[in-house]
Amino acid sequence: MRSPRALEVEWSKIAAQLPGMVFQLKQRPDGTRCVPFASEGIRDIFRIGPEEVAEDSSLLWSLIHPDDEAWLAESIETSARTLGRWQCEYRARFPDGAVRWHWGTALPERAADGTIVWHGFITDITARKLAEQAHEESRTLLQSVFSSVDLGVFVVEVTMGGEFRYVQVNPAYEKLIGIASAQLQGRGPRQLVPLISEEMAEVLRSNFRRGAESTGPIEYEE
């Protein structure tokens, strides 16, 4: 039978292969915390060594972004109180000013003396958060252009039944067609009758169909 130390070494080697940090967080009855076990991934996640938080995790908490301290603390306290899974996204801010996004998850257990121990995993999600931020900035910019351009702009989608419906229109298109956005969104040409004539509805459907079948821009009159 292998000794506990041999098993610990074996598990440490396995954990070191994961793209993140495997950890054990212990909260003592007096509220103090330590990290008895952390894989080598802690050096990438928090830029510190496992030995620096083995008895006292204060150094780790000092790296949490000030704006996320309360949120992170609340999530851990809730997990401790309910013994429910801990999951949280938060930022770490390092002495050189660098900020990284982390996502963590862990399951808690309560010992007979009131100590709570979490076993979990933390990974760096900075790339994903930056991509989300860039996407949101792009969406905001496009929405601004969409709303302010003097040309009529609209977005339609093809329904499962092969019909078309408006998804979004800008103020200029509302003015051109003479129908408010609230009356257009979610409705197709046929549903706009009698706001428009049946002949106009068929013209719209025909033009939308041409657009759906085309691999490039189309021109039409209505």
Coordinates of N, CA and C in Angstrom, one line a residue:
M1 N 0.8 -1.2 0.0 CA 0.0 0.0 0.0 C 0.9 1.2 0.0
R2 N 0.5 2.2 -0.8 CA 1.3 3.4 -0.9 C 1.0 4.3 0.3
S3 N 2.0 5.0 0.7 CA 1.9 5.9 1.9 C 1.1 7.2 1.4
P4 N 0.5 7.9 2.4 CA -0.3 9.1 2.1 C 0.6 10.1 1.4
R5 N 1.9 10.1 1.8 CA 2.8 11.1 1.1 C 3.0 10.7 -0.4
A6 N 3.1 9.4 -0.6 CA 3.3 9.0 -2.0 C 2.0 9.3 -2.8
L7 N 0.9 9.2 -2.2 CA -0.4 9.5 -2.9 C -0.5 11.0 -3.2
E8 N 0.0 11.8 -2.2 CA 0.0 13.3 -2.4 C 0.9 13.7 -3.5
V9 N 2.0 13.1 -3.6 CA 3.0 13.4 -4.7 C 2.4 13.0 -6.0
E10 N 1.7 11.9 -6.1 CA 1.1 11.4 -7.3 C 0.0 12.3 -7.8
W11 N -0.9 12.7 -6.8 CA -2.0 13.6 -7.2 C -1.5 15.0 -7.5
S12 N -0.4 15.5 -6.9 CA 0.2 16.7 -7.3 C 0.7 16.7 -8.7
K13 N 1.3 15.6 -9.1 CA 1.8 15.5 -10.5 C 0.6 15.6 -11.5
I14 N -0.5 14.9 -11.1 CA -1.7 14.9 -12.0 C -2.2 16.4 -12.1
A15 N -2.4 17.0 -10.9 CA -3.0 18.3 -10.9 C -2.1 19.4 -11.6
A16 N -0.8 19.1 -11.6 CA 0.1 20.1 -12.3 C -0.1 20.1 -13.8
Q17 N -0.8 19.1 -14.4 CA -1.0 19.0 -15.8 C -2.3 19.8 -16.2
L18 N -3.1 20.2 -15.3 CA -4.3 20.9 -15.6 C -4.0 22.4 -15.8
P19 N -4.8 23.0 -16.8 CA -4.6 24.4 -17.1 C -5.2 25.3 -16.1
G20 N -4.8 25.2 -14.9 CA -5.4 26.0 -13.8 C -4.9 25.6 -12.5
M21 N -5.6 25.9 -11.4 CA -5.1 25.6 -10.1 C -6.1 24.7 -9.3
V22 N -5.7 23.6 -8.9 CA -6.4 22.7 -8.0 C -6.1 23.1 -6.6
F23 N -7.1 23.2 -5.7 CA -6.8 23.7 -4.4 C -7.7 23.0 -3.3
Q24 N -7.2 23.2 -2.1 CA -8.0 22.9 -0.9 C -8.0 24.1 0.0
L25 N -9.1 24.7 0.2 CA -9.2 25.9 1.1 C -9.9 25.5 2.4
K26 N -9.2 25.8 3.5 CA -9.7 25.5 4.8 C -10.1 26.8 5.6
Q27 N -11.3 26.8 6.1 CA -11.8 27.9 7.0 C -11.9 27.3 8.4
R28 N -11.1 27.8 9.3 CA -11.2 27.4 10.7 C -12.4 27.9 11.4
P29 N -12.7 27.3 12.6 CA -13.9 27.8 13.3 C -13.7 29.3 13.7
D30 N -12.5 29.8 13.8 CA -12.3 31.2 14.2 C -12.4 32.2 13.0
G31 N -12.7 31.6 11.8 CA -12.8 32.4 10.6 C -11.5 32.6 9.8
T32 N -10.4 32.2 10.3 CA -9.1 32.3 9.6 C -9.1 31.2 8.5
R33 N -8.3 31.5 7.4 CA -8.3 30.6 6.3 C -6.9 30.3 5.9
C34 N -6.7 29.1 5.3 CA -5.4 28.7 4.7 C -5.7 27.8 3.5
V35 N -4.6 27.6 2.8 CA -4.7 26.7 1.6 C -3.7 25.6 1.8
P36 N -4.1 24.5 2.5 CA -3.2 23.4 2.8 C -2.6 22.7 1.5
F37 N -3.4 22.7 0.4 CA -2.9 22.2 -0.8 C -3.3 23.1 -2.0
A38 N -2.3 23.4 -2.8 CA -2.5 24.1 -4.1 C -1.5 23.5 -5.1
S39 N -2.0 23.2 -6.2 CA -1.2 22.7 -7.3 C -0.2 23.8 -7.8
E40 N 0.7 23.4 -8.6 CA 1.7 24.3 -9.1 C 1.0 25.4 -10.0
G41 N -0.2 25.2 -10.4 CA -0.9 26.2 -11.2 C -1.1 27.5 -10.4
I42 N -1.0 27.5 -9.1 CA -1.1 28.7 -8.3 C -0.1 29.7 -8.7
R43 N 1.0 29.3 -9.2 CA 2.1 30.2 -9.7 C 1.6 31.0 -10.9
D44 N 0.8 30.4 -11.8 CA 0.2 31.1 -12.9 C -1.0 31.9 -12.6
I45 N -1.8 31.4 -11.7 CA -3.1 32.0 -11.3 C -2.9 33.2 -10.4
F46 N -2.0 33.0 -9.4 CA -1.8 34.1 -8.4 C -0.4 34.6 -8.3
R47 N 0.5 34.0 -9.1 CA 1.9 34.4 -9.1 C 2.5 34.3 -7.7
I48 N 2.1 33.3 -6.9 CA 2.7 33.0 -5.6 C 2.9 31.5 -5.6
G49 N 3.7 31.0 -4.6 CA 4.0 29.6 -4.4 C 3.0 29.0 -3.4
P50 N 2.8 27.7 -3.5 CA 1.9 27.0 -2.6 C 2.3 27.2 -1.1
E51 N 3.6 27.2 -0.9 CA 4.0 27.3 0.5 C 3.7 28.7 1.2
E52 N 3.4 29.7 0.3 CA 3.1 31.0 0.9 C 1.7 31.1 1.5
V53 N 0.8 30.2 1.1 CA -0.5 30.3 1.7 C -0.9 29.0 2.4
A54 N 0.0 28.1 2.6 CA -0.3 26.8 3.3 C -0.8 27.0 4.7
E55 N -0.3 28.0 5.4 CA -0.8 28.2 6.8 C -1.7 29.4 7.0
D56 N -1.5 30.4 6.1 CA -2.3 31.6 6.1 C -2.5 32.1 4.7
S57 N -3.8 32.3 4.3 CA -4.1 32.7 2.9 C -4.2 34.2 2.7
S58 N -3.8 35.0 3.7 CA -3.9 36.4 3.6 C -3.3 37.0 2.4
L59 N -2.1 36.5 2.0 CA -1.5 37.0 0.8 C -2.3 36.8 -0.5
L60 N -3.0 35.7 -0.5 CA -3.9 35.4 -1.7 C -5.0 36.4 -1.7
W61 N -5.7 36.7 -0.6 CA -6.8 37.6 -0.6 C -6.4 39.0 -0.9
S62 N -5.1 39.3 -0.6 CA -4.6 40.7 -0.8 C -4.5 41.0 -2.3
L63 N -4.6 39.9 -3.1 CA -4.5 40.1 -4.6 C -5.8 40.2 -5.3
I64 N -6.9 40.1 -4.5 CA -8.2 40.2 -5.1 C -8.5 41.7 -5.4
H65 N -9.0 41.9 -6.6 CA -9.4 43.3 -7.0 C -10.3 43.9 -6.0
P66 N -10.0 45.2 -5.6 CA -10.9 45.8 -4.5 C -12.3 45.8 -4.9
D67 N -12.7 46.0 -6.2 CA -14.1 46.1 -6.6 C -14.8 44.7 -6.5
D68 N -14.0 43.6 -6.4 CA -14.6 42.3 -6.3 C -14.5 41.7 -4.9
E69 N -13.9 42.3 -4.0 CA -13.6 41.7 -2.7 C -15.0 41.4 -2.0
A70 N -15.9 42.3 -2.0 CA -17.2 42.0 -1.3 C -17.9 40.9 -1.9
W71 N -18.0 40.9 -3.3 CA -18.7 39.9 -4.0 C -18.1 38.5 -3.8
L72 N -16.8 38.4 -3.8 CA -16.1 37.1 -3.6 C -16.3 36.6 -2.2
A73 N -16.2 37.5 -1.2 CA -16.4 37.2 0.2 C -17.8 36.7 0.4
E74 N -18.8 37.4 -0.2 CA -20.2 37.0 0.0 C -20.4 35.6 -0.6
S75 N -19.8 35.3 -1.8 CA -20.0 34.0 -2.4 C -19.5 32.9 -1.5
I76 N -18.3 33.1 -0.9 CA -17.7 32.1 -0.1 C -18.5 31.9 1.2
E77 N -19.0 33.0 1.8 CA -19.8 32.9 3.0 C -21.1 32.2 2.8
T78 N -21.7 32.4 1.6 CA -22.9 31.7 1.3 C -22.7 30.2 1.1
S79 N -21.6 29.9 0.5 CA -21.2 28.5 0.3 C -21.0 27.8 1.7
A80 N -20.3 28.5 2.6 CA -20.0 28.0 3.9 C -21.3 27.8 4.7
R81 N -22.2 28.7 4.6 CA -23.5 28.7 5.3 C -24.4 27.6 4.8
T82 N -24.5 27.4 3.5 CA -25.4 26.5 2.9 C -24.8 25.1 2.6
L83 N -23.4 25.1 2.6 CA -22.7 23.9 2.1 C -23.0 23.6 0.7
G84 N -23.3 24.7 -0.1 CA -23.6 24.6 -1.5 C -22.3 24.8 -2.3
R85 N -22.3 24.4 -3.6 CA -21.2 24.6 -4.4 C -20.8 26.1 -4.6
W86 N -19.5 26.4 -4.4 CA -19.1 27.7 -4.7 C -18.7 27.9 -6.1
Q87 N -19.2 29.0 -6.7 CA -18.8 29.3 -8.1 C -18.7 30.8 -8.2
C88 N -17.7 31.4 -8.8 CA -17.5 32.8 -8.8 C -16.6 33.2 -9.9
E89 N -16.9 34.4 -10.5 CA -16.0 35.1 -11.4 C -15.5 36.3 -10.7
Y90 N -14.2 36.6 -10.8 CA -13.7 37.7 -10.1 C -12.3 38.1 -10.7
R91 N -11.8 39.3 -10.3 CA -10.5 39.7 -10.8 C -9.4 39.7 -9.8
A92 N -8.2 39.4 -10.2 CA -7.0 39.6 -9.4 C -6.2 40.7 -9.9
R93 N -5.7 41.6 -9.0 CA -4.9 42.7 -9.4 C -3.5 42.5 -8.8
F94 N -2.5 42.5 -9.6 CA -1.1 42.3 -9.1 C -0.3 43.5 -8.9
P95 N 0.8 43.5 -8.1 CA 1.6 44.7 -7.8 C 2.0 45.5 -9.0
D96 N 2.2 44.8 -10.2 CA 2.6 45.5 -11.4 C 1.5 46.2 -12.1
G97 N 0.2 46.1 -11.5 CA -0.9 46.7 -12.1 C -1.7 45.8 -13.0
A98 N -1.2 44.6 -13.4 CA -1.9 43.7 -14.3 C -3.2 43.2 -13.6
V99 N -4.2 43.0 -14.4 CA -5.5 42.5 -13.9 C -5.9 41.3 -14.7
R100 N -6.2 40.2 -14.0 CA -6.6 39.0 -14.6 C -8.0 38.5 -14.1
W101 N -8.8 37.9 -15.0 CA -10.0 37.4 -14.6 C -9.9 35.9 -14.3
H102 N -10.5 35.5 -13.2 CA -10.5 34.1 -12.7 C -11.9 33.6 -12.6
W103 N -12.1 32.3 -12.8 CA -13.3 31.6 -12.5 C -13.0 30.4 -11.6
G104 N -13.8 30.3 -10.6 CA -13.5 29.2 -9.6 C -14.7 28.4 -9.2
T105 N -14.6 27.2 -8.9 CA -15.7 26.3 -8.4 C -15.1 25.4 -7.4
A106 N -15.9 25.0 -6.4 CA -15.5 24.1 -5.3 C -16.7 23.6 -4.5
L107 N -16.5 22.4 -3.9 CA -17.5 21.9 -3.1 C -17.0 21.9 -1.6
P108 N -17.8 22.4 -0.7 CA -17.4 22.4 0.7 C -17.9 21.2 1.5
E109 N -17.1 21.0 2.6 CA -17.5 19.9 3.6 C -17.3 20.5 5.0
R110 N -18.1 20.2 5.9 CA -18.0 20.7 7.3 C -17.5 19.5 8.2
A111 N -16.4 19.8 8.9 CA -15.9 18.8 9.8 C -16.6 18.9 11.2
A112 N -16.3 17.9 12.0 CA -17.0 17.9 13.3 C -16.7 19.1 14.2
D113 N -15.5 19.6 14.0 CA -15.1 20.8 14.9 C -15.5 22.1 14.3
G114 N -16.3 22.1 13.2 CA -16.8 23.3 12.6 C -15.9 23.8 11.4
T115 N -14.8 23.2 11.2 CA -13.9 23.6 10.1 C -14.6 23.3 8.8
I116 N -14.5 24.2 7.8 CA -15.1 23.9 6.5 C -13.9 23.8 5.5
V117 N -14.0 22.8 4.7 CA -12.9 22.6 3.7 C -13.5 22.5 2.3
W118 N -13.0 23.3 1.4 CA -13.4 23.3 0.0 C -12.4 22.6 -0.8
H119 N -12.8 21.8 -1.8 CA -12.0 21.2 -2.8 C -12.4 21.7 -4.1
G120 N -11.5 22.4 -4.8 CA -12.0 23.0 -6.1 C -10.9 23.3 -7.1
F121 N -11.3 24.1 -8.0 CA -10.4 24.4 -9.2 C -10.6 25.9 -9.6
I122 N -9.6 26.6 -9.9 CA -9.6 27.9 -10.4 C -8.8 28.0 -11.7
T123 N -9.4 28.7 -12.7 CA -8.8 28.9 -14.0 C -8.8 30.3 -14.4
D124 N -7.9 30.7 -15.3 CA -7.8 32.1 -15.9 C -8.8 32.2 -17.1
I125 N -9.7 33.2 -17.0 CA -10.7 33.4 -18.1 C -10.5 34.8 -18.7
T126 N -9.3 35.3 -18.6 CA -9.1 36.7 -19.0 C -9.3 36.8 -20.5
A127 N -8.9 35.9 -21.3 CA -9.1 35.9 -22.8 C -10.5 36.0 -23.1
R128 N -11.3 35.1 -22.5 CA -12.8 35.1 -22.8 C -13.4 36.4 -22.3
K129 N -13.1 37.0 -21.2 CA -13.7 38.2 -20.7 C -13.3 39.4 -21.6
L130 N -12.1 39.4 -22.1 CA -11.7 40.5 -23.0 C -12.4 40.4 -24.4
A131 N -12.6 39.1 -24.8 CA -13.4 38.9 -26.0 C -14.8 39.4 -25.9
E132 N -15.4 39.1 -24.7 CA -16.8 39.5 -24.4 C -16.9 41.1 -24.4
Q133 N -15.9 41.7 -23.8 CA -15.8 43.1 -23.7 C -15.7 43.7 -25.1
A134 N -14.8 43.2 -25.9 CA -14.7 43.7 -27.2 C -16.0 43.5 -28.0
H135 N -16.6 42.4 -27.9 CA -17.9 42.2 -28.6 C -18.9 43.2 -28.1
E136 N -19.0 43.5 -26.8 CA -20.0 44.4 -26.3 C -19.7 45.8 -26.8
E137 N -18.4 46.2 -26.8 CA -18.1 47.5 -27.4 C -18.4 47.6 -28.8
S138 N -18.2 46.6 -29.6 CA -18.5 46.6 -31.0 C -20.0 46.7 -31.2
R139 N -20.8 45.9 -30.4 CA -22.2 45.9 -30.5 C -22.8 47.3 -30.1
T140 N -22.2 48.0 -29.1 CA -22.6 49.3 -28.7 C -22.4 50.3 -29.9
L141 N -21.2 50.2 -30.5 CA -20.8 51.1 -31.6 C -21.8 50.9 -32.8
L142 N -22.0 49.7 -33.1 CA -22.9 49.4 -34.2 C -24.3 49.9 -34.0
Q143 N -24.8 49.7 -32.7 CA -26.1 50.2 -32.3 C -26.2 51.7 -32.4
S144 N -25.1 52.4 -32.1 CA -25.1 53.8 -32.2 C -25.2 54.3 -33.6
V145 N -24.4 53.6 -34.5 CA -24.5 53.9 -35.9 C -25.8 53.6 -36.5
F146 N -26.3 52.4 -36.1 CA -27.6 51.9 -36.6 C -28.7 53.0 -36.2
S147 N -28.7 53.5 -35.1 CA -29.7 54.5 -34.6 C -29.6 55.9 -35.2
S148 N -28.3 56.3 -35.5 CA -28.1 57.6 -36.0 C -28.0 57.9 -37.5
V149 N -27.8 56.8 -38.2 CA -27.6 57.0 -39.7 C -28.9 57.4 -40.3
D150 N -28.8 58.2 -41.4 CA -30.0 58.8 -42.0 C -30.6 57.8 -43.0
L151 N -29.9 56.7 -43.3 CA -30.5 55.7 -44.2 C -31.3 54.7 -43.5
G152 N -32.4 54.3 -44.1 CA -33.3 53.3 -43.5 C -32.6 51.9 -43.4
V153 N -32.4 51.4 -42.2 CA -31.8 50.1 -42.0 C -32.7 49.2 -41.3
F154 N -32.8 47.9 -41.8 CA -33.6 46.9 -41.1 C -32.9 45.6 -41.1
V155 N -33.3 44.8 -40.1 CA -32.8 43.4 -40.0 C -34.1 42.5 -40.0
V156 N -34.1 41.5 -40.9 CA -35.1 40.5 -40.9 C -34.5 39.1 -40.8
E157 N -35.4 38.2 -40.4 CA -34.9 36.8 -40.3 C -36.0 35.9 -40.9
V158 N -35.5 34.7 -41.3 CA -36.4 33.7 -41.9 C -36.9 32.8 -40.8
T159 N -38.3 32.7 -40.7 CA -38.8 31.8 -39.7 C -38.8 30.4 -40.2
M160 N -39.1 29.4 -39.3 CA -39.1 28.0 -39.6 C -40.1 27.7 -40.7
G161 N -41.1 28.5 -40.8 CA -42.1 28.2 -41.8 C -41.8 28.9 -43.2
G162 N -40.6 29.5 -43.2 CA -40.2 30.1 -44.5 C -40.7 31.5 -44.7
E163 N -41.3 32.0 -43.7 CA -41.8 33.4 -43.7 C -40.7 34.3 -43.2
F164 N -40.9 35.6 -43.3 CA -39.9 36.6 -42.9 C -40.6 37.5 -41.8
R165 N -39.7 37.9 -40.9 CA -40.2 38.9 -39.9 C -39.1 39.9 -39.5
Y166 N -39.5 41.1 -39.2 CA -38.6 42.1 -38.8 C -38.0 41.8 -37.4
V167 N -36.7 41.9 -37.3 CA -36.0 41.8 -36.0 C -35.7 43.1 -35.4
Q168 N -35.3 44.1 -36.3 CA -34.9 45.4 -35.8 C -35.0 46.4 -37.0
V169 N -35.4 47.6 -36.7 CA -35.4 48.7 -37.7 C -34.9 49.9 -37.0
N170 N -34.2 50.8 -37.8 CA -33.8 52.1 -37.2 C -34.8 53.2 -37.4
P171 N -34.6 54.3 -36.7 CA -35.6 55.4 -36.8 C -35.8 55.9 -38.2
A172 N -34.8 55.9 -39.0 CA -34.9 56.3 -40.4 C -35.8 55.4 -41.2
Y173 N -35.7 54.1 -40.9 CA -36.6 53.2 -41.7 C -38.1 53.3 -41.2
E174 N -38.3 53.6 -39.9 CA -39.6 53.9 -39.4 C -40.2 55.0 -40.2
K175 N -39.4 56.1 -40.4 CA -39.9 57.3 -41.1 C -40.2 57.0 -42.5
L176 N -39.3 56.2 -43.2 CA -39.5 55.9 -44.6 C -40.8 55.1 -44.8
I177 N -41.0 54.1 -44.0 CA -42.1 53.2 -44.2 C -43.4 53.6 -43.5
G178 N -43.3 54.6 -42.6 CA -44.4 55.1 -41.9 C -45.1 54.3 -40.9
I179 N -44.3 53.3 -40.4 CA -44.8 52.4 -39.3 C -43.8 52.4 -38.2
A180 N -44.3 52.4 -36.9 CA -43.5 52.5 -35.8 C -42.7 51.1 -35.6
S181 N -41.5 51.2 -35.0 CA -40.7 50.0 -34.8 C -41.5 49.0 -33.9
A182 N -42.2 49.4 -32.9 CA -43.0 48.5 -32.1 C -44.0 47.7 -32.9
Q183 N -44.5 48.2 -34.0 CA -45.5 47.5 -34.8 C -44.8 46.6 -35.8
L184 N -43.5 46.9 -36.1 CA -42.8 46.1 -37.1 C -42.1 44.9 -36.5
Q185 N -41.4 45.1 -35.4 CA -40.6 44.0 -34.8 C -41.4 42.8 -34.5
G186 N -40.9 41.7 -34.9 CA -41.5 40.4 -34.7 C -42.7 40.0 -35.6
R187 N -42.9 40.9 -36.6 CA -44.0 40.7 -37.5 C -43.5 40.6 -39.0
G188 N -44.2 39.9 -39.8 CA -43.8 39.8 -41.2 C -44.7 40.6 -42.1
P189 N -44.3 40.7 -43.4 CA -45.1 41.5 -44.3 C -46.6 41.2 -44.2
R190 N -47.0 39.9 -44.2 CA -48.4 39.6 -44.2 C -49.1 40.0 -43.0
Q191 N -48.4 40.1 -41.9 CA -49.0 40.5 -40.6 C -49.2 42.0 -40.5
L192 N -48.6 42.7 -41.5 CA -48.7 44.2 -41.4 C -49.9 44.7 -42.2
V193 N -50.5 43.8 -42.9 CA -51.8 44.2 -43.6 C -52.9 44.3 -42.5
P194 N -53.7 45.4 -42.4 CA -53.8 46.5 -43.4 C -53.0 47.7 -43.1
L195 N -51.9 47.6 -42.3 CA -51.1 48.8 -42.2 C -50.4 49.1 -43.5
I196 N -50.2 48.1 -44.3 CA -49.7 48.3 -45.7 C -50.7 47.4 -46.5
S197 N -50.7 47.7 -47.8 CA -51.5 47.0 -48.7 C -51.0 45.6 -48.9
E198 N -51.9 44.7 -49.4 CA -51.5 43.3 -49.7 C -50.5 43.3 -50.8
E199 N -50.6 44.2 -51.8 CA -49.7 44.3 -52.8 C -48.3 44.6 -52.3
M200 N -48.2 45.6 -51.4 CA -47.0 46.0 -50.8 C -46.4 44.9 -50.0
A201 N -47.2 44.1 -49.3 CA -46.7 43.0 -48.5 C -46.1 42.0 -49.4
E202 N -46.6 41.7 -50.5 CA -46.1 40.7 -51.4 C -44.7 41.2 -52.0
V203 N -44.7 42.5 -52.3 CA -43.4 43.1 -52.8 C -42.3 42.9 -51.7
L204 N -42.6 43.2 -50.5 CA -41.7 43.0 -49.4 C -41.2 41.5 -49.3
R205 N -42.2 40.6 -49.3 CA -41.8 39.2 -49.2 C -40.9 38.8 -50.3
S206 N -41.2 39.2 -51.5 CA -40.5 38.9 -52.7 C -39.0 39.4 -52.6
N207 N -38.9 40.7 -52.1 CA -37.6 41.3 -52.0 C -36.8 40.6 -50.9
F208 N -37.4 40.2 -49.8 CA -36.8 39.5 -48.7 C -36.3 38.2 -49.2
R209 N -37.1 37.5 -50.0 CA -36.7 36.2 -50.5 C -35.5 36.3 -51.4
R210 N -35.5 37.3 -52.2 CA -34.4 37.5 -53.1 C -33.1 37.7 -52.3
G211 N -33.2 38.5 -51.2 CA -32.1 38.7 -50.3 C -31.6 37.5 -49.7
A212 N -32.5 36.6 -49.2 CA -32.2 35.4 -48.5 C -31.5 34.4 -49.5
E213 N -31.8 34.5 -50.8 CA -31.3 33.5 -51.7 C -30.0 34.1 -52.4
S214 N -29.7 35.3 -52.2 CA -28.5 36.0 -52.8 C -27.3 35.8 -51.9
T215 N -26.1 35.7 -52.6 CA -24.9 35.6 -51.9 C -24.2 37.0 -51.8
G216 N -24.9 38.0 -52.2 CA -24.4 39.4 -52.2 C -25.5 40.4 -52.0
P217 N -25.2 41.7 -52.1 CA -26.3 42.7 -51.9 C -27.2 42.7 -53.1
I218 N -28.5 43.1 -52.8 CA -29.5 43.2 -53.9 C -30.0 44.6 -53.9
E219 N -30.6 45.1 -55.0 CA -31.3 46.4 -55.1 C -32.7 46.1 -55.4
Y220 N -33.6 46.9 -54.8 CA -35.0 46.8 -55.2 C -35.7 48.1 -54.9
E221 N -36.9 48.3 -55.4 CA -37.7 49.4 -55.2 C -39.0 48.9 -54.5
E222 N -39.5 49.7 -53.6 CA -40.8 49.4 -53.0 C -41.6 50.6 -52.7

